[in-house]
PDB file of C-alpha atoms in Angstrom:
ATOM      1  CA  LEU A   1     -14.939  -0.532 -45.035  1.00 81.00           C
ATOM      2  CA  PRO A   2     -14.226  -2.347 -41.802  1.00 88.00           C
ATOM      3  CA  LEU A   3     -13.598  -0.089 -38.824  1.00 91.00           C
ATOM      4  CA  TRP A   4     -10.766  -1.049 -36.496  1.00 92.00           C
ATOM      5  CA  ARG A   5     -10.551   0.487 -33.026  1.00 90.00           C
ATOM      6  CA  LEU A   6      -7.633   0.140 -30.680  1.00 89.00           C
ATOM      7  CA  MET A   7      -6.995   1.524 -27.203  1.00 89.00           C
ATOM      8  CA  MET A   8      -3.492   0.993 -25.891  1.00 90.00           C
ATOM      9  CA  THR A   9      -1.316   2.145 -23.034  1.00 91.00           C
ATOM     10  CA  LEU A  10       2.461   2.303 -23.067  1.00 92.00           C
ATOM     11  CA  GLU A  11       4.450   2.824 -19.906  1.00 93.00           C
ATOM     12  CA  ILE A  12       7.926   3.998 -20.808  1.00 90.00           C
ATOM     13  CA  GLU A  13      10.127   4.844 -17.836  1.00 92.00           C
ATOM     14  CA  THR A  14      11.442   8.126 -19.240  1.00 94.00           C
ATOM     15  CA  LEU A  15       8.071   9.301 -20.603  1.00 94.00           C
ATOM     16  CA  GLY A  16       5.595   7.952 -18.108  1.00 96.00           C
ATOM     17  CA  PRO A  17       2.261   6.452 -19.120  1.00 96.00           C
ATOM     18  CA  MET A  18       0.953   7.294 -22.575  1.00 96.00           C
ATOM     19  CA  HIS A  19      -2.393   6.199 -23.961  1.00 95.00           C
ATOM     20  CA  ALA A  20      -3.704   6.062 -27.518  1.00 95.00           C
ATOM     21  CA  TRP A  21      -7.183   5.642 -29.001  1.00 94.00           C
ATOM     22  CA  LEU A  22      -6.913   4.796 -32.698  1.00 95.00           C
ATOM     23  CA  GLN A  23      -9.645   4.313 -35.281  1.00 95.00           C
ATOM     24  CA  LEU A  24      -8.747   3.043 -38.738  1.00 96.00           C
ATOM     25  CA  ALA A  25     -11.206   2.733 -41.613  1.00 96.00           C
ATOM     26  CA  GLY A  26      -9.445   1.648 -44.771  1.00 95.00           C
ATOM     27  CA  LYS A  27      -6.511   4.050 -44.921  1.00 96.00           C
ATOM     28  CA  ARG A  28      -8.200   6.792 -42.883  1.00 98.00           C
ATOM     29  CA  LEU A  29      -6.891   7.211 -39.348  1.00 98.00           C
ATOM     30  CA  SER A  30      -8.094   9.288 -36.444  1.00 97.00           C
ATOM     31  CA  ALA A  31      -6.287   9.199 -33.134  1.00 97.00           C
ATOM     32  CA  THR A  32      -6.195  10.778 -29.726  1.00 96.00           C
ATOM     33  CA  LEU A  33      -3.114  10.454 -27.559  1.00 96.00           C
ATOM     34  CA  TRP A  34      -2.895  11.171 -23.841  1.00 97.00           C
ATOM     35  CA  ALA A  35       0.260  11.845 -21.837  1.00 97.00           C
ATOM     36  CA  GLU A  36       0.260  11.847 -18.055  1.00 97.00           C
ATOM     37  CA  ARG A  37       3.441  13.925 -17.694  1.00 97.00           C
ATOM     38  CA  SER A  38       3.505  17.552 -18.829  1.00 97.00           C
ATOM     39  CA  ALA A  39       6.967  17.274 -20.430  1.00 97.00           C
ATOM     40  CA  THR A  40       5.795  14.258 -22.416  1.00 97.00           C
ATOM     41  CA  LEU A  41       2.645  16.097 -23.457  1.00 97.00           C
ATOM     42  CA  ASP A  42       4.716  19.042 -24.720  1.00 97.00           C
ATOM     43  CA  ALA A  43       7.077  16.733 -26.637  1.00 96.00           C
ATOM     44  CA  ALA A  44       4.201  14.769 -28.151  1.00 96.00           C
ATOM     45  CA  ARG A  45       2.333  17.894 -29.244  1.00 97.00           C
ATOM     46  CA  SER A  46       5.456  19.337 -30.850  1.00 97.00           C
ATOM     47  CA  SER A  47       5.968  16.073 -32.797  1.00 96.00           C
ATOM     48  CA  LEU A  48       2.429  15.682 -34.175  1.00 97.00           C
ATOM     49  CA  ARG A  49       3.310  17.200 -37.563  1.00 97.00           C
ATOM     50  CA  LEU A  50       6.232  14.762 -37.945  1.00 97.00           C
ATOM     51  CA  LEU A  51       3.934  11.839 -37.147  1.00 96.00           C
ATOM     52  CA  ILE A  52       1.279  13.015 -39.601  1.00 97.00           C
ATOM     53  CA  ASP A  53       3.880  13.446 -42.340  1.00 97.00           C
ATOM     54  CA  ALA A  54       5.328   9.966 -41.679  1.00 97.00           C
ATOM     55  CA  LEU A  55       1.884   8.359 -41.787  1.00 97.00           C
ATOM     56  CA  GLU A  56       0.904  10.199 -44.959  1.00 97.00           C
ATOM     57  CA  THR A  57       4.164   9.086 -46.590  1.00 98.00           C
ATOM     58  CA  GLN A  58       2.953   5.522 -45.975  1.00 97.00           C
ATOM     59  CA  GLY A  59      -0.393   6.248 -47.627  1.00 97.00           C
ATOM     60  CA  VAL A  60      -2.440   6.822 -44.464  1.00 97.00           C
ATOM     61  CA  GLU A  61      -4.898   9.722 -44.523  1.00 98.00           C
ATOM     62  CA  VAL A  62      -4.872  11.305 -41.063  1.00 98.00           C
ATOM     63  CA  THR A  63      -8.300  12.784 -40.429  1.00 98.00           C
ATOM     64  CA  GLN A  64      -7.630  13.725 -36.796  1.00 97.00           C
ATOM     65  CA  LEU A  65      -4.613  13.558 -34.520  1.00 97.00           C
ATOM     66  CA  GLU A  66      -4.542  15.269 -31.154  1.00 97.00           C
ATOM     67  CA  CYS A  67      -2.752  14.956 -27.853  1.00 97.00           C
ATOM     68  CA  GLU A  68      -4.402  15.571 -24.495  1.00 97.00           C
ATOM     69  CA  ALA A  69      -3.188  15.770 -20.908  1.00 97.00           C
ATOM     70  CA  GLY A  70      -3.937  13.020 -18.424  1.00 96.00           C
ATOM     71  CA  ARG A  71      -5.715   9.743 -19.037  1.00 94.00           C
ATOM     72  CA  PRO A  72      -8.524   8.807 -21.406  1.00 92.00           C
ATOM     73  CA  PRO A  73     -12.009   8.730 -19.911  1.00 88.00           C
ATOM     74  CA  ASP A  74     -13.029   5.289 -18.643  1.00 76.00           C
ATOM     75  CA  SER A  75     -15.913   5.367 -21.096  1.00 60.00           C
ATOM     76  CA  GLN A  76     -13.591   5.672 -24.111  1.00 55.00           C
ATOM     77  CA  VAL A  77     -13.686   1.904 -24.790  1.00 52.00           C
ATOM     78  CA  PRO A  78     -16.784   0.037 -23.649  1.00 53.00           C
ATOM     79  CA  LEU A  79     -16.100  -3.119 -21.652  1.00 52.00           C
ATOM     80  CA  PHE A  80     -17.696  -5.380 -24.249  1.00 47.00           C
ATOM     81  CA  GLU A  81     -15.083  -4.280 -26.803  1.00 52.00           C
ATOM     82  CA  ARG A  82     -12.109  -5.147 -24.614  1.00 53.00           C
ATOM     83  CA  LEU A  83     -10.908  -8.300 -26.253  1.00 54.00           C
ATOM     84  CA  LEU A  84      -7.245  -8.250 -25.350  1.00 55.00           C
ATOM     85  CA  ASP A  85      -5.348  -7.132 -22.271  1.00 56.00           C
ATOM     86  CA  VAL A  86      -1.622  -7.768 -22.542  1.00 54.00           C
ATOM     87  CA  GLN A  87       1.033  -6.670 -20.099  1.00 55.00           C
ATOM     88  CA  THR A  88       4.689  -7.374 -20.729  1.00 52.00           C
TER      89      THR A  88
END
């Protein structure tokens, strides 16, 4: 199965910066989310079960889903894998 990896950052005014590292192999997904604001971290952690249920309803097998405080380590995505950098 092909392995897809995606690192993305969303900056939503009311939530602050959020980051996601996703790995998808077939229909198996593992993901780590980071929230820079503590209130956003608490909200995200309390919603993980809802997200897992929604993904599983769509046929995605969630093998790991966690939410951490802060930002992802700089080493999370090696430079040679950074193919797209879009800011809107």
